[in-house]
Amino acid sequence: MVHFTAEEKAAVVSLWAKVNVELVGGEVLGRLLVVYPWTQRFFDNFGNLSSESAIMGNPKVKAHGKKVLTSFGNAVKHMDDLKDTFAELSELHCDKMHVDPENFKLLGNMILIVLATHFSKEFTPQVQAAWQKLTAAVANALAHRYH
Amino acid sequence: MVLSAADKSNVKACWGKIGSHAGEYGAEALERTFCSFPTTKTYFPHFDLSHGSAQTQREPTMVLSAADKSNVKACWGKIGSHAGEYGAEALERTFCSFPTTKTYFPHFDLSHGSAQVKAHGQKVADALTQAVAHMDDLPTAMSALSDLHAYKLRVDPVNFKFLSHCLLVTLACHHPAEFTPAVHASLDKFFSAVSTVLTSKYR
């Protein structure tokens, strides 16, 4: 189990309080599809993903991004209990969606980068480190039930 | 990591000996992959993956496009004289988020504001500036650095990904408006290409 210090939890929680989940979620998923185009394989039914502007403006991408980031919000609330929190979602991603867990790492890095664009100076190395730890731990939790 | 003449000779000889068993070995390798690394099965939801399945029996080359080169040049141009400062910040972020990277700098003072980290950040930035100017022939332009990393420094390849990521985060922090998804993608590819050249002579 990953242990978060009080400082790490504070860094995560205080930044999360300022995150516009709908806006950031859309940006995170959009960037994933632009920067790592092979991740589009999971979204054949999302319509037009043919260019950066098409992807970033795509309403299905925005909606799904919001869904994903909202779920991530659960991680922030349960930082000490990520494996149980994401057990069901882990099975779902394995058995129904067939998502390679490597993608969770890629998405985690996109979260980091979008937070950096939004929070700039506030996104200090220490704050980044706390978030790196969280996204890595969530990626592990989501991969935990794979078989 | 480029194939030497000896490498090519070894591979040809070995593959020649395999002969008509190649298909059988391919299927066995796949079965071993699915068994040891279950996440790989996510790519074959449509396959019967049981032993003897008929179906199992039959890093991405990512080249910099003209648009990528243009994006990288424009972005790096805007950074200008801040390059050294960003190089140092990227290093600090790397040490902070990925503490294992500190093992390569036991001789450094790694505290915030360290003169050694500042100097090293400038070094990294200068090398990247050179790379930006020679994107059409990175192997030649970075040959000396490539030798250094292969024969002297021998930094494990995984660490280039950590530094590349922290360079992206640093740029995203300081230039959010310029750091569009397309520019982000181009920079990611560029850092990846540089990393590949730096590890090309490792073995």
Short mmCIF file of N, CA and C in Angstrom, two decimals, chain B residues 1-140:
data_model
loop_
_atom_site.label_atom_id
_atom_site.label_comp_id
_atom_site.label_asym_id
_atom_site.label_seq_id
_atom_site.Cartn_x
_atom_site.Cartn_y
_atom_site.Cartn_z
N MET B 1 20.54 2.21 -29.99
CA MET B 1 21.33 0.98 -30.07
C MET B 1 21.29 0.43 -31.50
N VAL B 2 22.40 0.66 -32.24
CA VAL B 2 22.48 0.29 -33.65
C VAL B 2 23.08 -1.10 -33.78
N LEU B 3 22.59 -1.87 -34.74
CA LEU B 3 23.11 -3.23 -34.93
C LEU B 3 24.48 -3.19 -35.61
N SER B 4 25.47 -3.82 -34.97
CA SER B 4 26.80 -3.90 -35.55
C SER B 4 26.82 -5.01 -36.60
N ALA B 5 27.92 -5.08 -37.33
CA ALA B 5 28.06 -6.15 -38.34
C ALA B 5 28.02 -7.51 -37.65
N ALA B 6 28.65 -7.59 -36.48
CA ALA B 6 28.66 -8.84 -35.72
C ALA B 6 27.25 -9.22 -35.26
N ASP B 7 26.50 -8.19 -34.82
CA ASP B 7 25.11 -8.45 -34.41
C ASP B 7 24.33 -9.05 -35.56
N LYS B 8 24.43 -8.40 -36.74
CA LYS B 8 23.65 -8.86 -37.91
C LYS B 8 24.05 -10.28 -38.26
N SER B 9 25.35 -10.58 -38.18
CA SER B 9 25.84 -11.92 -38.51
C SER B 9 25.27 -12.95 -37.53
N ASN B 10 25.30 -12.62 -36.22
CA ASN B 10 24.77 -13.53 -35.20
C ASN B 10 23.29 -13.81 -35.43
N VAL B 11 22.53 -12.73 -35.69
CA VAL B 11 21.07 -12.87 -35.87
C VAL B 11 20.78 -13.74 -37.08
N LYS B 12 21.47 -13.46 -38.21
CA LYS B 12 21.21 -14.24 -39.44
C LYS B 12 21.51 -15.72 -39.22
N ALA B 13 22.65 -15.99 -38.56
CA ALA B 13 23.06 -17.39 -38.34
C ALA B 13 22.02 -18.11 -37.47
N CYS B 14 21.63 -17.43 -36.37
CA CYS B 14 20.67 -18.04 -35.46
C CYS B 14 19.33 -18.27 -36.14
N TRP B 15 18.83 -17.23 -36.81
CA TRP B 15 17.51 -17.35 -37.44
C TRP B 15 17.54 -18.41 -38.55
N GLY B 16 18.71 -18.54 -39.21
CA GLY B 16 18.85 -19.56 -40.25
C GLY B 16 18.69 -20.95 -39.66
N LYS B 17 19.31 -21.17 -38.48
CA LYS B 17 19.25 -22.49 -37.82
C LYS B 17 17.82 -22.84 -37.42
N ILE B 18 17.02 -21.81 -37.08
CA ILE B 18 15.63 -22.02 -36.64
C ILE B 18 14.81 -22.61 -37.78
N GLY B 19 15.09 -22.14 -38.99
CA GLY B 19 14.43 -22.68 -40.19
C GLY B 19 12.92 -22.71 -40.11
N SER B 20 12.37 -23.89 -40.38
CA SER B 20 10.90 -24.01 -40.46
C SER B 20 10.23 -24.02 -39.09
N HIS B 21 11.02 -23.99 -38.02
CA HIS B 21 10.41 -23.95 -36.67
C HIS B 21 9.95 -22.55 -36.29
N ALA B 22 10.27 -21.55 -37.14
CA ALA B 22 10.03 -20.14 -36.77
C ALA B 22 8.59 -19.88 -36.35
N GLY B 23 7.65 -20.43 -37.11
CA GLY B 23 6.23 -20.20 -36.78
C GLY B 23 5.87 -20.76 -35.43
N GLU B 24 6.35 -22.01 -35.18
CA GLU B 24 6.08 -22.69 -33.90
C GLU B 24 6.66 -21.88 -32.74
N TYR B 25 7.88 -21.33 -32.94
CA TYR B 25 8.51 -20.54 -31.88
C TYR B 25 7.78 -19.22 -31.67
N GLY B 26 7.25 -18.66 -32.77
CA GLY B 26 6.50 -17.40 -32.66
C GLY B 26 5.27 -17.60 -31.78
N ALA B 27 4.56 -18.71 -32.03
CA ALA B 27 3.35 -19.01 -31.24
C ALA B 27 3.71 -19.26 -29.78
N GLU B 28 4.83 -20.01 -29.56
CA GLU B 28 5.24 -20.28 -28.18
C GLU B 28 5.60 -18.99 -27.45
N ALA B 29 6.29 -18.07 -28.17
CA ALA B 29 6.68 -16.79 -27.56
C ALA B 29 5.44 -15.99 -27.17
N LEU B 30 4.42 -16.04 -28.03
CA LEU B 30 3.17 -15.33 -27.71
C LEU B 30 2.54 -15.94 -26.46
N GLU B 31 2.49 -17.29 -26.41
CA GLU B 31 1.89 -17.95 -25.25
C GLU B 31 2.63 -17.56 -23.97
N ARG B 32 3.97 -17.53 -24.05
CA ARG B 32 4.77 -17.14 -22.88
C ARG B 32 4.48 -15.70 -22.48
N THR B 33 4.31 -14.84 -23.50
CA THR B 33 4.00 -13.43 -23.23
C THR B 33 2.67 -13.30 -22.50
N PHE B 34 1.62 -13.96 -23.01
CA PHE B 34 0.30 -13.87 -22.38
C PHE B 34 0.32 -14.43 -20.96
N CYS B 35 1.13 -15.46 -20.75
CA CYS B 35 1.20 -16.11 -19.46
C CYS B 35 1.92 -15.27 -18.41
N SER B 36 3.10 -14.77 -18.79
CA SER B 36 3.90 -13.99 -17.84
C SER B 36 3.44 -12.56 -17.69
N PHE B 37 2.83 -12.03 -18.71
CA PHE B 37 2.41 -10.61 -18.71
C PHE B 37 0.95 -10.53 -19.13
N PRO B 38 0.00 -10.85 -18.20
CA PRO B 38 -1.43 -10.96 -18.56
C PRO B 38 -2.01 -9.70 -19.18
N THR B 39 -1.42 -8.53 -18.89
CA THR B 39 -1.99 -7.31 -19.47
C THR B 39 -1.91 -7.32 -21.00
N THR B 40 -1.01 -8.12 -21.57
CA THR B 40 -0.89 -8.15 -23.03
C THR B 40 -2.12 -8.80 -23.67
N LYS B 41 -2.88 -9.54 -22.88
CA LYS B 41 -4.07 -10.19 -23.43
C LYS B 41 -5.14 -9.17 -23.81
N THR B 42 -5.00 -7.92 -23.27
CA THR B 42 -6.02 -6.92 -23.58
C THR B 42 -6.08 -6.62 -25.08
N TYR B 43 -5.00 -6.94 -25.80
CA TYR B 43 -4.99 -6.66 -27.24
C TYR B 43 -5.64 -7.77 -28.05
N PHE B 44 -6.02 -8.87 -27.39
CA PHE B 44 -6.56 -10.02 -28.12
C PHE B 44 -7.89 -10.51 -27.55
N PRO B 45 -8.84 -9.55 -27.30
CA PRO B 45 -10.12 -9.99 -26.72
C PRO B 45 -10.88 -10.89 -27.69
N HIS B 46 -10.51 -10.81 -28.96
CA HIS B 46 -11.20 -11.55 -30.02
C HIS B 46 -10.54 -12.91 -30.29
N PHE B 47 -9.51 -13.24 -29.52
CA PHE B 47 -8.78 -14.49 -29.76
C PHE B 47 -9.13 -15.55 -28.72
N ASP B 48 -9.00 -16.81 -29.11
CA ASP B 48 -8.99 -17.92 -28.15
C ASP B 48 -7.53 -18.03 -27.72
N LEU B 49 -7.27 -17.74 -26.44
CA LEU B 49 -5.87 -17.73 -25.99
C LEU B 49 -5.45 -19.00 -25.25
N SER B 50 -6.29 -20.03 -25.34
CA SER B 50 -5.92 -21.28 -24.65
C SER B 50 -4.75 -21.92 -25.37
N HIS B 51 -4.04 -22.82 -24.65
CA HIS B 51 -2.86 -23.49 -25.21
C HIS B 51 -3.23 -24.19 -26.52
N GLY B 52 -2.42 -23.99 -27.54
CA GLY B 52 -2.66 -24.67 -28.81
C GLY B 52 -3.68 -23.97 -29.70
N SER B 53 -4.10 -22.77 -29.28
CA SER B 53 -5.09 -22.03 -30.07
C SER B 53 -4.61 -21.81 -31.51
N ALA B 54 -5.51 -22.02 -32.46
CA ALA B 54 -5.15 -21.86 -33.87
C ALA B 54 -4.81 -20.40 -34.19
N GLN B 55 -5.45 -19.49 -33.47
CA GLN B 55 -5.26 -18.06 -33.77
C GLN B 55 -3.85 -17.56 -33.42
N THR B 56 -3.30 -18.05 -32.27
CA THR B 56 -1.98 -17.53 -31.90
C THR B 56 -0.88 -18.12 -32.79
N GLN B 57 -1.24 -19.21 -33.42
CA GLN B 57 -0.30 -19.85 -34.32
C GLN B 57 -0.13 -19.02 -35.64
N ARG B 58 -0.37 -17.59 -36.27
CA ARG B 58 0.05 -16.76 -37.41
C ARG B 58 0.64 -15.31 -36.85
N GLU B 59 8.48 -0.36 -31.00
CA GLU B 59 8.70 0.96 -30.34
C GLU B 59 8.90 2.11 -31.25
N PRO B 60 7.22 1.94 -31.31
CA PRO B 60 7.02 2.65 -32.58
C PRO B 60 8.20 3.54 -33.08
N THR B 61 8.35 3.19 -34.53
CA THR B 61 9.33 4.11 -35.15
C THR B 61 8.64 5.46 -35.25
N MET B 62 9.07 6.40 -34.54
CA MET B 62 8.37 7.68 -34.51
C MET B 62 9.31 8.76 -35.03
N VAL B 63 9.05 9.14 -36.26
CA VAL B 63 9.92 10.10 -36.95
C VAL B 63 9.37 11.52 -36.82
N LEU B 64 10.25 12.50 -36.71
CA LEU B 64 9.81 13.89 -36.60
C LEU B 64 9.36 14.41 -37.96
N SER B 65 8.09 14.86 -38.01
CA SER B 65 7.55 15.42 -39.25
C SER B 65 8.03 16.88 -39.39
N ALA B 66 7.74 17.46 -40.56
CA ALA B 66 8.10 18.87 -40.78
C ALA B 66 7.39 19.75 -39.75
N ALA B 67 6.12 19.42 -39.48
CA ALA B 67 5.34 20.19 -38.49
C ALA B 67 5.96 20.08 -37.10
N ASP B 68 6.42 18.88 -36.75
CA ASP B 68 7.07 18.68 -35.44
C ASP B 68 8.29 19.58 -35.33
N LYS B 69 9.14 19.55 -36.38
CA LYS B 69 10.38 20.33 -36.33
C LYS B 69 10.06 21.81 -36.20
N SER B 70 9.05 22.24 -36.94
CA SER B 70 8.65 23.64 -36.89
C SER B 70 8.17 24.01 -35.48
N ASN B 71 7.32 23.16 -34.89
CA ASN B 71 6.81 23.41 -33.53
C ASN B 71 7.94 23.49 -32.52
N VAL B 72 8.88 22.55 -32.62
CA VAL B 72 9.99 22.50 -31.65
C VAL B 72 10.86 23.75 -31.78
N LYS B 73 11.17 24.11 -33.03
CA LYS B 73 12.01 25.30 -33.26
C LYS B 73 11.35 26.55 -32.71
N ALA B 74 10.04 26.69 -32.99
CA ALA B 74 9.32 27.88 -32.55
C ALA B 74 9.29 27.96 -31.02
N CYS B 75 8.96 26.83 -30.40
CA CYS B 75 8.87 26.81 -28.94
C CYS B 75 10.22 27.09 -28.30
N TRP B 76 11.26 26.41 -28.79
CA TRP B 76 12.58 26.58 -28.20
C TRP B 76 13.09 28.01 -28.42
N GLY B 77 12.70 28.59 -29.56
CA GLY B 77 13.07 29.98 -29.85
C GLY B 77 12.48 30.93 -28.83
N LYS B 78 11.20 30.71 -28.47
CA LYS B 78 10.52 31.57 -27.49
C LYS B 78 11.16 31.46 -26.11
N ILE B 79 11.68 30.27 -25.80
CA ILE B 79 12.30 30.06 -24.49
C ILE B 79 13.53 30.94 -24.33
N GLY B 80 14.26 31.06 -25.44
CA GLY B 80 15.43 31.93 -25.48
C GLY B 80 16.42 31.72 -24.34
N SER B 81 16.70 32.82 -23.64
CA SER B 81 17.74 32.78 -22.60
C SER B 81 17.28 32.10 -21.31
N HIS B 82 15.98 31.68 -21.27
CA HIS B 82 15.50 30.98 -20.06
C HIS B 82 15.87 29.51 -20.09
N ALA B 83 16.46 29.06 -21.20
CA ALA B 83 16.69 27.62 -21.38
C ALA B 83 17.45 27.00 -20.20
N GLY B 84 18.51 27.68 -19.76
CA GLY B 84 19.32 27.16 -18.65
C GLY B 84 18.52 27.03 -17.37
N GLU B 85 17.73 28.06 -17.11
CA GLU B 85 16.87 28.09 -15.91
C GLU B 85 15.88 26.93 -15.96
N TYR B 86 15.30 26.69 -17.14
CA TYR B 86 14.33 25.61 -17.28
C TYR B 86 15.02 24.26 -17.16
N GLY B 87 16.23 24.18 -17.69
CA GLY B 87 16.98 22.93 -17.58
C GLY B 87 17.20 22.57 -16.12
N ALA B 88 17.58 23.56 -15.33
CA ALA B 88 17.81 23.33 -13.90
C ALA B 88 16.51 22.96 -13.20
N GLU B 89 15.42 23.64 -13.56
CA GLU B 89 14.14 23.34 -12.93
C GLU B 89 13.69 21.92 -13.29
N ALA B 90 13.90 21.53 -14.53
CA ALA B 90 13.51 20.19 -14.96
C ALA B 90 14.29 19.14 -14.17
N LEU B 91 15.56 19.42 -13.93
CA LEU B 91 16.37 18.50 -13.14
C LEU B 91 15.84 18.41 -11.71
N GLU B 92 15.54 19.58 -11.12
CA GLU B 92 15.02 19.58 -9.75
C GLU B 92 13.72 18.78 -9.67
N ARG B 93 12.85 18.99 -10.67
CA ARG B 93 11.58 18.25 -10.68
C ARG B 93 11.84 16.75 -10.80
N THR B 94 12.84 16.39 -11.62
CA THR B 94 13.15 14.97 -11.81
C THR B 94 13.63 14.36 -10.50
N PHE B 95 14.54 15.03 -9.82
CA PHE B 95 15.06 14.51 -8.55
C PHE B 95 13.95 14.38 -7.51
N CYS B 96 13.01 15.32 -7.56
CA CYS B 96 11.92 15.37 -6.58
C CYS B 96 10.90 14.26 -6.82
N SER B 97 10.44 14.12 -8.07
CA SER B 97 9.40 13.14 -8.40
C SER B 97 9.94 11.74 -8.57
N PHE B 98 11.19 11.63 -8.98
CA PHE B 98 11.77 10.31 -9.27
C PHE B 98 13.11 10.19 -8.54
N PRO B 99 13.01 9.99 -7.21
CA PRO B 99 14.22 10.03 -6.37
C PRO B 99 15.32 9.08 -6.81
N THR B 100 14.96 8.00 -7.53
CA THR B 100 16.01 7.07 -7.97
C THR B 100 17.00 7.76 -8.91
N THR B 101 16.58 8.83 -9.54
CA THR B 101 17.49 9.53 -10.46
C THR B 101 18.65 10.19 -9.73
N LYS B 102 18.47 10.41 -8.43
CA LYS B 102 19.53 11.05 -7.65
C LYS B 102 20.76 10.16 -7.53
N THR B 103 20.57 8.86 -7.79
CA THR B 103 21.71 7.94 -7.65
C THR B 103 22.83 8.28 -8.63
N TYR B 104 22.50 9.04 -9.69
CA TYR B 104 23.52 9.40 -10.66
C TYR B 104 24.29 10.65 -10.26
N PHE B 105 23.88 11.28 -9.15
CA PHE B 105 24.51 12.52 -8.72
C PHE B 105 24.91 12.51 -7.25
N PRO B 106 25.62 11.47 -6.80
CA PRO B 106 26.00 11.41 -5.39
C PRO B 106 26.99 12.53 -5.05
N HIS B 107 27.62 13.06 -6.07
CA HIS B 107 28.65 14.07 -5.88
C HIS B 107 28.09 15.49 -5.97
N PHE B 108 26.78 15.61 -6.11
CA PHE B 108 26.15 16.93 -6.25
C PHE B 108 25.47 17.35 -4.95
N ASP B 109 25.41 18.63 -4.74
CA ASP B 109 24.50 19.20 -3.75
C ASP B 109 23.18 19.35 -4.50
N LEU B 110 22.15 18.59 -4.06
CA LEU B 110 20.88 18.61 -4.80
C LEU B 110 19.81 19.47 -4.15
N SER B 111 20.22 20.31 -3.17
CA SER B 111 19.22 21.16 -2.52
C SER B 111 18.75 22.24 -3.49
N HIS B 112 17.58 22.83 -3.17
CA HIS B 112 16.99 23.85 -4.03
C HIS B 112 17.96 25.02 -4.22
N GLY B 113 18.17 25.43 -5.48
CA GLY B 113 19.06 26.55 -5.74
C GLY B 113 20.52 26.18 -5.86
N SER B 114 20.80 24.89 -5.79
CA SER B 114 22.20 24.43 -5.87
C SER B 114 22.90 24.95 -7.12
N ALA B 115 24.11 25.45 -6.94
CA ALA B 115 24.89 25.97 -8.07
C ALA B 115 25.22 24.85 -9.05
N GLN B 116 25.46 23.64 -8.49
CA GLN B 116 25.81 22.52 -9.36
C GLN B 116 24.63 22.13 -10.26
N VAL B 117 23.42 22.15 -9.68
CA VAL B 117 22.23 21.80 -10.47
C VAL B 117 21.99 22.88 -11.53
N LYS B 118 22.21 24.15 -11.13
CA LYS B 118 22.04 25.27 -12.09
C LYS B 118 22.97 25.06 -13.28
N ALA B 119 24.24 24.77 -12.96
CA ALA B 119 25.24 24.60 -14.02
C ALA B 119 24.89 23.41 -14.90
N HIS B 120 24.45 22.33 -14.26
CA HIS B 120 24.12 21.14 -15.03
C HIS B 120 22.88 21.37 -15.89
N GLY B 121 21.94 22.13 -15.36
CA GLY B 121 20.74 22.48 -16.12
C GLY B 121 21.10 23.26 -17.37
N GLN B 122 22.07 24.15 -17.23
CA GLN B 122 22.53 24.94 -18.38
C GLN B 122 23.16 24.03 -19.43
N LYS B 123 23.93 23.05 -18.94
CA LYS B 123 24.59 22.08 -19.83
C LYS B 123 23.55 21.32 -20.65
N VAL B 124 22.53 20.81 -19.94
CA VAL B 124 21.46 20.05 -20.59
C VAL B 124 20.75 20.94 -21.61
N ALA B 125 20.46 22.19 -21.21
CA ALA B 125 19.74 23.11 -22.10
C ALA B 125 20.58 23.40 -23.36
N ASP B 126 21.87 23.63 -23.17
CA ASP B 126 22.75 23.92 -24.31
C ASP B 126 22.77 22.74 -25.28
N ALA B 127 22.82 21.53 -24.74
CA ALA B 127 22.81 20.34 -25.59
C ALA B 127 21.51 20.25 -26.38
N LEU B 128 20.40 20.57 -25.71
CA LEU B 128 19.11 20.52 -26.39
C LEU B 128 19.02 21.61 -27.46
N THR B 129 19.60 22.78 -27.18
CA THR B 129 19.62 23.86 -28.18
C THR B 129 20.36 23.39 -29.42
N GLN B 130 21.48 22.70 -29.22
CA GLN B 130 22.22 22.11 -30.34
C GLN B 130 21.35 21.12 -31.10
N ALA B 131 20.65 20.29 -30.36
CA ALA B 131 19.80 19.28 -30.98
C ALA B 131 18.70 19.93 -31.83
N VAL B 132 18.12 21.01 -31.29
CA VAL B 132 17.07 21.71 -32.03
C VAL B 132 17.61 22.24 -33.36
N ALA B 133 18.86 22.71 -33.33
CA ALA B 133 19.47 23.28 -34.53
C ALA B 133 19.85 22.20 -35.56
N HIS B 134 19.88 20.93 -35.12
CA HIS B 134 20.30 19.87 -36.02
C HIS B 134 19.33 18.71 -36.05
N MET B 135 18.05 19.03 -36.05
CA MET B 135 17.03 17.98 -35.99
C MET B 135 17.06 17.05 -37.19
N ASP B 136 17.65 17.52 -38.31
CA ASP B 136 17.69 16.67 -39.49
C ASP B 136 18.76 15.60 -39.40
N ASP B 137 19.67 15.76 -38.45
CA ASP B 137 20.70 14.73 -38.31
C ASP B 137 21.17 14.65 -36.87
N LEU B 138 20.27 14.21 -36.00
CA LEU B 138 20.58 14.12 -34.57
C LEU B 138 21.75 13.18 -34.28
N PRO B 139 21.80 12.00 -34.89
CA PRO B 139 22.91 11.09 -34.58
C PRO B 139 24.28 11.74 -34.76
N THR B 140 24.46 12.49 -35.86
CA THR B 140 25.76 13.12 -36.09
C THR B 140 26.00 14.25 -35.09
#
